[in-house]
Short mmCIF file of C-alpha atoms and ligand atoms in Angstrom, two decimals:
data_model
loop_
_atom_site.label_atom_id
_atom_site.label_comp_id
_atom_site.label_asym_id
_atom_site.label_seq_id
_atom_site.Cartn_x
_atom_site.Cartn_y
_atom_site.Cartn_z
CA MET A 73 62.37 -9.76 250.72
CA THR A 74 63.14 -8.57 247.25
CA THR A 75 62.28 -4.98 248.15
CA GLU A 76 65.87 -4.75 249.38
CA HIS A 77 66.77 -4.26 245.72
CA ILE A 78 64.83 -1.00 245.62
CA THR A 79 66.77 2.17 246.35
CA SER A 80 63.99 4.78 246.14
CA LEU A 81 60.83 6.08 244.53
CA ILE A 82 61.42 9.07 242.27
CA CYS A 83 58.76 11.61 241.24
CA THR A 84 58.40 11.76 237.44
CA LEU A 85 57.53 15.47 237.67
CA CYS A 86 59.82 17.07 240.27
CA ALA A 87 62.47 14.30 240.53
CA SER A 88 62.33 14.24 244.35
CA ARG A 89 63.33 10.88 245.82
CA PHE A 90 61.52 9.04 248.61
CA PRO A 91 62.20 5.78 250.44
CA LEU A 92 59.82 2.92 249.58
CA HIS A 93 56.83 3.12 251.88
CA ASP A 94 53.53 1.20 251.97
CA SER A 95 51.25 4.21 252.01
CA LEU A 96 53.14 6.33 249.48
CA LEU A 97 51.45 6.13 246.07
CA THR A 98 52.08 9.57 244.53
CA CYS A 99 54.48 12.44 245.22
CA PRO A 100 53.46 14.33 248.41
CA THR A 101 54.47 17.64 246.77
CA CYS A 102 53.00 17.19 243.28
CA GLY A 103 49.82 15.34 244.27
CA ASP A 104 47.95 12.92 241.97
CA SER A 105 49.90 13.94 238.87
CA GLY A 106 53.24 13.34 240.64
CA ILE A 107 53.52 9.74 239.52
CA LEU A 108 56.35 7.85 241.17
CA ASP A 109 58.81 5.50 239.54
CA VAL A 110 60.64 2.67 241.30
CA GLU A 111 64.47 2.77 241.17
CA TYR A 112 66.63 -0.30 241.75
CA ASP A 113 70.16 -1.12 242.82
CA MET A 114 71.22 -2.25 239.35
CA ASP A 115 74.82 -3.15 240.35
CA ARG A 116 73.56 -5.60 242.91
CA ILE A 117 70.88 -6.98 240.56
CA GLY A 118 73.53 -7.43 237.87
CA ARG A 119 75.43 -9.70 240.23
CA GLU A 120 72.35 -11.72 241.28
CA MET A 121 70.06 -11.90 238.26
CA THR A 122 72.61 -13.47 235.93
CA ALA A 123 71.79 -15.45 232.77
CA GLU A 124 72.90 -18.53 234.68
CA ALA A 125 70.49 -17.78 237.56
CA LEU A 126 67.63 -17.13 235.11
CA SER A 127 68.25 -20.43 233.31
CA ARG A 128 67.16 -22.26 236.48
CA ARG A 129 63.89 -20.32 236.96
CA ASN A 130 60.30 -20.80 235.76
CA ARG A 131 59.19 -19.08 232.55
CA ASP A 132 56.55 -16.85 234.19
CA HIS A 133 57.30 -13.21 234.91
CA TRP A 134 58.26 -13.74 238.55
CA ARG A 135 61.59 -14.98 237.17
CA TYR A 136 62.65 -11.32 237.28
CA ILE A 137 61.89 -11.07 240.99
CA GLU A 138 64.88 -8.82 241.72
CA LEU A 139 63.31 -6.22 239.40
CA LEU A 140 59.85 -6.41 240.96
CA PRO A 141 58.68 -4.42 244.00
CA VAL A 142 57.36 -7.31 246.08
CA SER A 143 58.47 -10.63 247.50
CA ALA A 144 57.63 -13.75 245.45
CA GLU A 145 55.81 -15.35 248.40
CA TYR A 146 52.85 -13.01 247.74
CA ALA A 147 52.56 -13.81 244.03
CA PRO A 148 49.12 -15.08 242.97
CA PRO A 149 49.19 -18.70 241.75
CA LEU A 150 48.11 -18.01 238.15
CA THR A 151 50.87 -18.16 235.52
CA VAL A 152 51.56 -14.68 234.13
CA GLY A 153 54.03 -13.76 231.39
CA GLY A 154 56.43 -15.95 229.45
CA THR A 155 54.19 -15.34 226.44
CA PRO A 156 55.32 -16.65 223.04
CA ILE A 157 56.92 -14.65 220.23
CA TYR A 158 55.98 -15.85 216.74
CA PRO A 159 57.39 -14.96 213.34
CA ALA A 160 54.58 -13.85 211.00
CA PRO A 161 56.04 -13.81 207.47
CA THR A 162 52.76 -13.59 205.55
CA LEU A 163 51.37 -10.81 207.69
CA ALA A 164 54.78 -9.09 207.45
CA ARG A 165 54.57 -9.00 203.63
CA THR A 166 51.02 -7.72 203.77
CA VAL A 167 51.97 -4.74 205.93
CA GLY A 168 55.11 -4.07 203.85
CA LEU A 169 57.82 -5.62 206.01
CA GLU A 170 60.34 -8.43 205.73
CA THR A 171 60.32 -9.32 209.41
CA LEU A 172 57.40 -9.04 211.79
CA LEU A 173 57.27 -10.80 215.17
CA LEU A 174 54.13 -11.11 217.28
CA LYS A 175 54.28 -11.38 221.06
CA ASP A 176 50.93 -12.87 222.02
CA ASP A 177 50.03 -11.46 225.41
CA GLY A 178 46.46 -12.61 224.96
CA GLN A 179 47.76 -15.90 226.37
CA ASN A 180 47.89 -14.56 229.91
CA PRO A 181 45.42 -16.08 232.43
CA THR A 182 42.61 -13.56 231.91
CA ALA A 183 43.60 -13.08 228.24
CA SER A 184 45.33 -9.70 228.33
CA PHE A 185 48.62 -7.94 228.99
CA LYS A 186 47.01 -6.39 232.10
CA ASP A 187 47.67 -9.59 234.07
CA ARG A 188 51.29 -8.49 234.29
CA ALA A 189 50.26 -5.41 236.26
CA SER A 190 47.38 -6.92 238.23
CA SER A 191 49.45 -9.84 239.49
CA VAL A 192 51.98 -7.41 240.93
CA GLY A 193 49.22 -5.16 242.31
CA VAL A 194 47.53 -8.06 244.08
CA ALA A 195 50.89 -9.29 245.41
CA VAL A 196 51.68 -5.84 246.85
CA ALA A 197 48.19 -5.59 248.38
CA ARG A 198 48.68 -9.03 249.95
CA ALA A 199 52.08 -8.05 251.33
CA GLN A 200 50.38 -5.03 252.95
CA ASN A 201 47.51 -7.13 254.32
CA GLN A 202 44.91 -5.19 252.33
CA PRO A 203 41.54 -6.99 252.28
CA THR A 204 40.10 -5.10 249.30
CA ILE A 205 41.62 -3.93 246.03
CA ALA A 206 39.91 -1.55 243.61
CA CYS A 207 40.45 -0.02 240.18
CA SER A 208 38.79 1.74 237.31
CA SER A 209 39.36 0.30 233.92
CA THR A 210 38.35 0.37 230.28
CA GLY A 211 37.82 -3.38 230.72
CA ASN A 212 40.97 -5.49 230.78
CA ALA A 213 42.55 -4.12 233.94
CA ALA A 214 39.20 -4.82 235.57
CA SER A 215 38.78 -8.41 234.42
CA SER A 216 42.43 -9.05 235.14
CA LEU A 217 42.27 -7.63 238.65
CA ALA A 218 39.08 -9.56 239.35
CA GLY A 219 40.73 -12.82 238.26
CA MET A 220 43.96 -12.26 240.17
CA ALA A 221 42.04 -11.23 243.31
CA ALA A 222 39.81 -14.31 243.00
CA SER A 223 42.88 -16.55 242.81
CA VAL A 224 44.00 -15.41 246.28
CA GLY A 225 40.57 -14.88 247.87
CA MET A 226 40.79 -11.10 247.94
CA ARG A 227 37.77 -8.83 247.41
CA SER A 228 37.86 -6.62 244.32
CA VAL A 229 35.77 -3.55 243.53
CA ILE A 230 35.73 -2.50 239.90
CA PHE A 231 34.57 0.72 238.25
CA VAL A 232 33.91 0.33 234.51
CA PRO A 233 32.68 2.85 231.96
CA GLN A 234 29.62 2.34 229.75
CA ARG A 235 31.73 1.25 226.81
CA ALA A 236 33.10 -2.05 228.22
CA PRO A 237 32.27 -4.99 225.87
CA GLU A 238 30.09 -7.75 227.22
CA PRO A 239 32.72 -10.53 227.36
CA LYS A 240 34.81 -8.39 229.70
CA LEU A 241 31.78 -7.79 231.92
CA ALA A 242 31.13 -11.53 231.87
CA GLN A 243 34.65 -12.09 233.18
CA LEU A 244 34.02 -9.63 236.02
CA ALA A 245 30.73 -11.19 236.94
CA ILE A 246 32.09 -14.71 236.94
CA PHE A 247 35.22 -13.89 238.96
CA GLY A 248 32.93 -12.47 241.63
CA ALA A 249 34.05 -8.84 241.66
CA THR A 250 31.84 -6.03 242.93
CA VAL A 251 31.18 -4.21 239.63
CA LEU A 252 30.07 -0.61 239.42
CA ARG A 253 29.21 0.44 235.87
CA VAL A 254 29.53 4.21 235.84
CA GLN A 255 26.93 6.04 233.77
CA SER A 256 29.56 8.25 232.17
CA THR A 257 32.98 8.34 230.47
CA TYR A 258 36.17 6.55 231.50
CA GLU A 259 37.48 9.87 232.82
CA ASP A 260 34.62 10.19 235.33
CA CYS A 261 34.94 6.52 236.12
CA PHE A 262 38.63 6.97 236.98
CA GLN A 263 37.97 9.95 239.26
CA LEU A 264 35.15 8.15 241.05
CA SER A 265 37.34 5.15 241.76
CA MET A 266 40.07 7.41 243.17
CA ASP A 267 37.57 9.10 245.47
CA ALA A 268 36.08 5.80 246.58
CA CYS A 269 39.50 4.32 247.36
CA ARG A 270 40.25 7.26 249.60
CA HIS A 271 36.84 7.10 251.22
CA TYR A 272 36.76 3.36 251.91
CA GLY A 273 40.49 2.80 252.39
CA TRP A 274 40.70 0.24 249.56
CA TYR A 275 44.02 -0.55 247.93
CA ASN A 276 44.20 1.43 244.68
CA ARG A 277 45.26 -0.62 241.67
CA ASN A 278 44.90 2.23 239.20
CA CYS A 279 47.93 1.66 237.08
CA ALA A 280 48.24 5.28 236.16
CA ILE A 281 49.09 6.34 239.68
CA ASN A 282 50.29 3.20 241.45
CA PRO A 283 54.07 2.95 240.86
CA HIS A 284 54.13 -0.82 241.47
CA LEU A 285 51.78 -1.62 238.61
CA VAL A 286 54.07 -0.28 235.89
CA GLU A 287 56.72 -2.61 237.30
CA GLY A 288 54.43 -5.47 236.31
CA LYS A 289 53.93 -4.02 232.84
CA LYS A 290 57.66 -3.74 232.31
CA THR A 291 58.06 -7.53 232.46
CA ALA A 292 57.06 -7.71 228.78
CA GLY A 293 60.10 -5.53 228.06
CA LEU A 294 62.25 -7.74 230.28
CA GLU A 295 61.08 -10.81 228.37
CA ILE A 296 61.77 -9.22 224.98
CA GLY A 297 65.20 -8.15 226.26
CA GLU A 298 66.01 -11.63 227.53
CA SER A 299 64.76 -13.61 224.52
CA LEU A 300 65.79 -11.25 221.70
CA GLY A 301 68.64 -9.36 223.36
CA ARG A 302 71.25 -10.66 220.89
CA SER A 303 69.01 -10.05 217.86
CA MET A 304 66.92 -7.12 218.98
CA PRO A 305 64.31 -6.01 216.42
CA ASP A 306 64.65 -2.44 215.15
CA TRP A 307 61.22 -1.53 216.51
CA VAL A 308 58.87 -2.64 219.29
CA ALA A 309 55.30 -1.51 218.64
CA VAL A 310 52.40 -1.29 221.06
CA SER A 311 49.10 0.54 221.32
CA VAL A 312 48.69 3.38 223.78
CA GLY A 313 45.77 4.39 226.02
CA ASP A 314 46.83 5.79 229.40
CA GLY A 315 50.44 5.26 228.42
CA CYS A 316 51.54 2.88 231.21
CA THR A 317 52.06 -0.05 228.87
CA ILE A 318 54.47 1.69 226.52
CA ALA A 319 56.32 3.32 229.43
CA GLY A 320 56.54 -0.03 231.21
CA ILE A 321 57.82 -1.93 228.19
CA TRP A 322 60.44 0.75 227.58
CA LYS A 323 61.58 0.59 231.21
CA GLY A 324 61.94 -3.19 230.97
CA LEU A 325 63.92 -2.98 227.74
CA ARG A 326 66.23 -0.37 229.23
CA GLU A 327 66.87 -2.46 232.32
CA MET A 328 67.78 -5.52 230.25
CA TYR A 329 70.14 -3.36 228.20
CA GLN A 330 71.67 -1.95 231.37
CA LEU A 331 72.17 -5.47 232.73
CA GLY A 332 73.84 -6.62 229.51
CA PHE A 333 71.12 -9.03 228.37
CA ALA A 334 70.46 -6.89 225.30
CA ASP A 335 73.17 -5.58 222.95
CA ARG A 336 71.11 -2.59 221.88
CA LEU A 337 67.76 -0.93 222.38
CA PRO A 338 64.96 -0.94 219.82
CA ARG A 339 63.04 2.16 218.86
CA ILE A 340 59.42 2.15 219.97
CA LEU A 341 56.28 2.83 218.00
CA GLY A 342 53.23 4.02 219.93
CA VAL A 343 49.90 3.50 218.21
CA GLN A 344 46.69 5.35 219.01
CA ALA A 345 43.23 5.44 217.51
CA GLU A 346 42.75 8.55 215.39
CA GLN A 347 39.82 9.73 217.52
CA ALA A 348 41.64 9.11 220.82
CA ALA A 349 45.18 10.28 220.21
CA PRO A 350 46.24 12.94 222.73
CA ILE A 351 49.66 11.35 223.32
CA ALA A 352 50.39 10.94 219.60
CA HIS A 353 49.34 14.53 219.02
CA ALA A 354 51.52 15.92 221.84
CA PHE A 355 54.48 13.87 220.62
CA ARG A 356 54.15 14.92 216.99
CA THR A 357 53.67 18.61 217.66
CA ASP A 358 55.93 18.76 220.73
CA THR A 359 53.16 20.51 222.64
CA PRO A 360 51.69 19.82 226.10
CA LEU A 361 49.12 17.04 226.42
CA GLU A 362 45.65 18.19 225.55
CA PRO A 363 42.71 16.08 226.70
CA CYS A 364 40.21 15.13 224.01
CA GLU A 365 36.98 13.23 223.70
CA ALA A 366 37.77 9.61 222.93
CA ASN A 367 35.89 7.85 220.19
CA THR A 368 37.01 4.45 218.92
CA LEU A 369 35.74 0.87 218.92
CA ALA A 370 39.09 -0.15 220.43
CA ASP A 371 37.70 0.21 223.96
CA SER A 372 41.00 -0.62 225.69
CA ILE A 373 42.67 2.45 224.21
CA ALA A 374 39.63 4.76 224.21
CA VAL A 375 41.34 7.20 226.56
CA GLY A 376 40.91 10.95 226.08
CA VAL A 377 42.65 12.01 229.29
CA PRO A 378 45.76 9.84 229.58
CA ARG A 379 46.86 9.34 233.18
CA ASN A 380 50.41 8.43 232.33
CA GLY A 381 50.98 10.68 229.37
CA HIS A 382 54.21 12.16 230.72
CA LYS A 383 55.81 8.77 231.22
CA ALA A 384 54.69 7.68 227.76
CA LEU A 385 56.06 10.82 226.10
CA LYS A 386 59.33 10.48 228.00
CA ALA A 387 59.65 6.87 226.84
CA LEU A 388 58.91 7.83 223.24
CA ARG A 389 61.55 10.57 223.29
CA GLU A 390 64.22 8.44 224.97
CA ALA A 391 63.58 5.60 222.52
CA HIS A 392 63.85 7.85 219.44
CA GLY A 393 60.33 6.59 219.01
CA ALA A 394 57.52 7.44 216.68
CA VAL A 395 53.73 7.43 216.74
CA ALA A 396 51.05 6.32 214.32
CA THR A 397 47.31 6.91 214.45
CA VAL A 398 44.78 4.59 212.86
CA THR A 399 41.09 4.66 212.00
CA ASP A 400 38.57 2.11 213.25
CA GLU A 401 38.35 0.74 209.73
CA GLU A 402 42.11 0.12 209.65
CA ILE A 403 41.83 -1.56 213.05
CA LEU A 404 39.11 -3.92 211.84
CA LEU A 405 41.11 -4.78 208.72
CA ALA A 406 44.21 -5.51 210.84
CA LEU A 407 42.10 -7.64 213.20
CA LYS A 408 41.06 -9.88 210.31
CA ARG A 409 44.54 -10.05 208.82
CA THR A 410 46.27 -10.87 212.11
CA ALA A 411 43.87 -13.75 212.60
CA SER A 412 43.68 -15.06 209.04
CA LEU A 413 47.33 -14.54 208.05
CA ALA A 414 49.07 -15.34 211.34
CA GLY A 415 46.52 -17.36 213.32
CA VAL A 416 46.46 -14.95 216.24
CA PHE A 417 43.02 -13.71 217.27
CA VAL A 418 43.26 -10.31 218.95
CA GLU A 419 40.96 -7.65 220.31
CA PRO A 420 40.75 -4.24 218.56
CA ALA A 421 43.34 -2.49 220.78
CA ALA A 422 45.89 -5.14 219.81
CA ALA A 423 44.88 -5.05 216.15
CA ALA A 424 45.52 -1.30 216.31
CA THR A 425 49.21 -2.07 216.82
CA VAL A 426 49.36 -4.05 213.58
CA ALA A 427 47.41 -1.33 211.77
CA GLY A 428 49.83 1.25 213.18
CA ILE A 429 52.83 -0.67 211.88
CA GLU A 430 51.33 -0.62 208.38
CA ARG A 431 50.67 3.11 208.71
CA ALA A 432 54.23 3.74 209.85
CA ARG A 433 55.49 1.74 206.85
CA ASN A 434 53.32 3.72 204.44
CA GLU A 435 54.39 7.02 205.97
CA GLY A 436 58.05 6.00 205.73
CA THR A 437 58.62 6.02 209.50
CA ILE A 438 59.60 2.36 209.37
CA ALA A 439 61.66 1.08 206.42
CA ARG A 440 60.84 -2.19 204.65
CA GLY A 441 64.09 -3.80 205.75
CA GLU A 442 63.61 -2.94 209.43
CA SER A 443 62.38 -5.66 211.79
CA VAL A 444 59.38 -5.04 214.04
CA LEU A 445 57.96 -6.80 217.09
CA ALA A 446 54.29 -6.12 217.81
CA VAL A 447 53.11 -6.63 221.37
CA LEU A 448 49.56 -7.98 221.00
CA THR A 449 47.93 -6.97 224.24
CA GLY A 450 44.56 -8.73 224.29
CA ASN A 451 42.76 -11.82 223.02
CA GLY A 452 40.03 -11.56 220.38
CA LEU A 453 37.42 -13.38 222.46
CA LYS A 454 37.31 -10.26 224.62
CA ASP A 455 35.26 -8.50 221.96
CA THR A 456 33.51 -10.90 219.61
CA ARG A 457 31.21 -8.23 218.29
CA SER A 458 34.13 -6.32 216.76
CA ALA A 459 35.55 -9.60 215.43
CA LEU A 460 32.32 -10.37 213.60
CA GLU A 461 32.17 -6.83 212.29
CA SER A 462 35.74 -7.21 211.03
CA ALA A 463 34.88 -10.50 209.32
CA ARG A 464 31.79 -8.97 207.70
CA MET A 465 33.66 -5.89 206.57
CA THR A 466 36.44 -7.88 204.94
CA ALA A 467 33.91 -10.24 203.34
CA ALA A 468 32.72 -7.18 201.41
CA GLY A 469 29.32 -7.02 203.01
CA SER A 470 28.38 -10.65 202.46
CA SER A 471 27.99 -12.76 205.58
CA PRO A 472 31.19 -14.56 206.66
CA ILE A 473 28.94 -17.35 207.90
CA LEU A 474 27.04 -19.48 205.39
CA ASP A 475 23.72 -20.91 206.58
CA VAL A 476 22.95 -24.30 205.12
CA SER A 477 20.25 -26.97 205.52
CA PRO A 478 21.56 -30.37 206.61
CA ASP A 479 22.07 -32.01 203.20
CA LEU A 480 24.98 -32.33 200.78
CA ASP A 481 23.13 -30.82 197.82
CA ALA A 482 22.73 -27.59 199.74
CA VAL A 483 26.46 -27.59 200.51
CA GLN A 484 27.20 -28.16 196.83
CA THR A 485 24.94 -25.31 195.84
CA LEU A 486 27.00 -23.04 198.06
CA LEU A 487 30.51 -24.37 197.38
CA GLY A 488 30.23 -25.86 193.88
CA ASP A 489 31.58 -29.22 192.76
CA PRO A 490 34.73 -30.77 194.23
CA SER A 491 37.78 -29.80 192.17
C1 LIG B 1775 45.22 -1.27 228.58
C2 LIG B 1775 45.45 -1.77 227.23
C3 LIG B 1775 46.28 -1.11 226.30
C4 LIG B 1775 46.95 0.21 226.57
O1 LIG B 1775 47.66 0.30 227.78
P1 LIG B 1775 47.82 1.72 228.50
O2 LIG B 1775 48.67 1.44 229.67
O3 LIG B 1775 46.45 2.19 228.86
O4 LIG B 1775 48.46 2.63 227.52
C5 LIG B 1775 46.45 -1.69 225.06
N1 LIG B 1775 45.83 -2.84 224.73
C6 LIG B 1775 45.04 -3.51 225.59
C7 LIG B 1775 44.40 -4.77 225.15
C8 LIG B 1775 44.83 -3.00 226.87
O5 LIG B 1775 44.02 -3.66 227.70
#
C-alpha cells in the first residue's frame, strides 16, 4: 500500500494534523471550509522514487505512485497524464515572448486535465469499496468522473449547472452517468451535490473539498518538474476557477523541487475571466475573497464562489506569482491563435491561459525574455460552439466556412486562379 508514504492530513485553515482516515474529508473543527492537505514522508520518498526508478516506469501519472494517496492496484485502466509539452515559437512571437511551451492536457482520456483528479478519486473510492461516486461540476470534472467510473463499472451521479456545453453533456450521457442538471448556478449545484452525498452516502468527488483529488491534479506539476527540472521555465501559467488546479500544480512543482528533480521553482501565473475573477481580485488587492456573480463563456472557469480560493491564494503567494484577467473577446482570439499558430485546439478555459499570458506581457508582469509554459487544460471539441464563434470573430464577420456547389468553376470563383 502506498498510503504508508502519507504522514498526515493537515487542515489548510487551522493547521491541525490528523491521521489518514477513510471517512475524513474535511477538518472536524473547521467544517466544510477546513480543506485538508495530504502530507508525505519526503525523506523516504526521496530514497524510493529516484530518477533511476522512474526511468523503468510507464509514462502515465501513476508513475508517481509514492506521491499519490492510493495503491496502484485500484487505478482505473485508462491512461492518464504523461501529456506532451510542445514548443510554440509562432504563437510565442504573437503574444510577445521568445519562448512559449504548451502542455496539452486535452490529450487525457476524456479530453481534459480533470482526468488527473477523477482517476485518483475513483481509485480511492474503489479502495474504500464505495459503489457510487458523485460530484458537481462546471462540465469537465463531470465528464471525466463519468468516464473513469465507467471504466471500472462504478455508478456515477453528476450535478451540472445550466451552463454546461452540449458536448460535455453528450459525454455524460454516453458514459452512462446519472445526470442531474440543476436549474440554477454552479454555486447552488455544488451545495446540492454536497447535501445529496451526505443524504445518500455517496463518495464525494468534489475536488474542492476532497483532499485526494488535488493529489491527482498535482501530477501535472510533477510531470513538469520531472521533464523540465533542469531547464525550468520562468513561469507556469494556468487558468483558475475553484483554484484546485493551480494549487495542485504548485504542490507538484514544489515536491519535485524538494526531491531534487528540479533545480528551481517557476513563478506561477493564474488567469481568470474578467467577469469571474474573485481570486485574482483578492490576490491583487490583498483582501479577503469576495464571491461574485460569474459571467464568461469559458464555462470551466465560470466560478463566482471559489471552493479552493485559500489554497490558490497561498500557492500564488508562495510562488511569487501573479494574476491576469481576460475578456471573453480575448479568450476567443487566443482560442483561434492557439489552434491556427500552434495546431492545438483548446476549449475557452484553456485559451484563457494563452490570453492571460499576452495580458501579463502587455502589463509588464512577464518580460519578453522570460520563458513560459502554458498548461492547456481542455480540448476544443468540448465546446465547438465557442470554437465556431472564435473562427467567425477572427474572420472579421465573414463566414469561416465557404459554401460551394460541386464544380470547379464555383471553386475558382471563390479562390481565384491558381498562382
Ligand atoms: C476545471 C478547469 C479549470 C480550472 O480548475 P479549478 O480547479 O476549478 O481552478 C481550468 N480549465 C479547465 C478546462 C477545467 O476543466
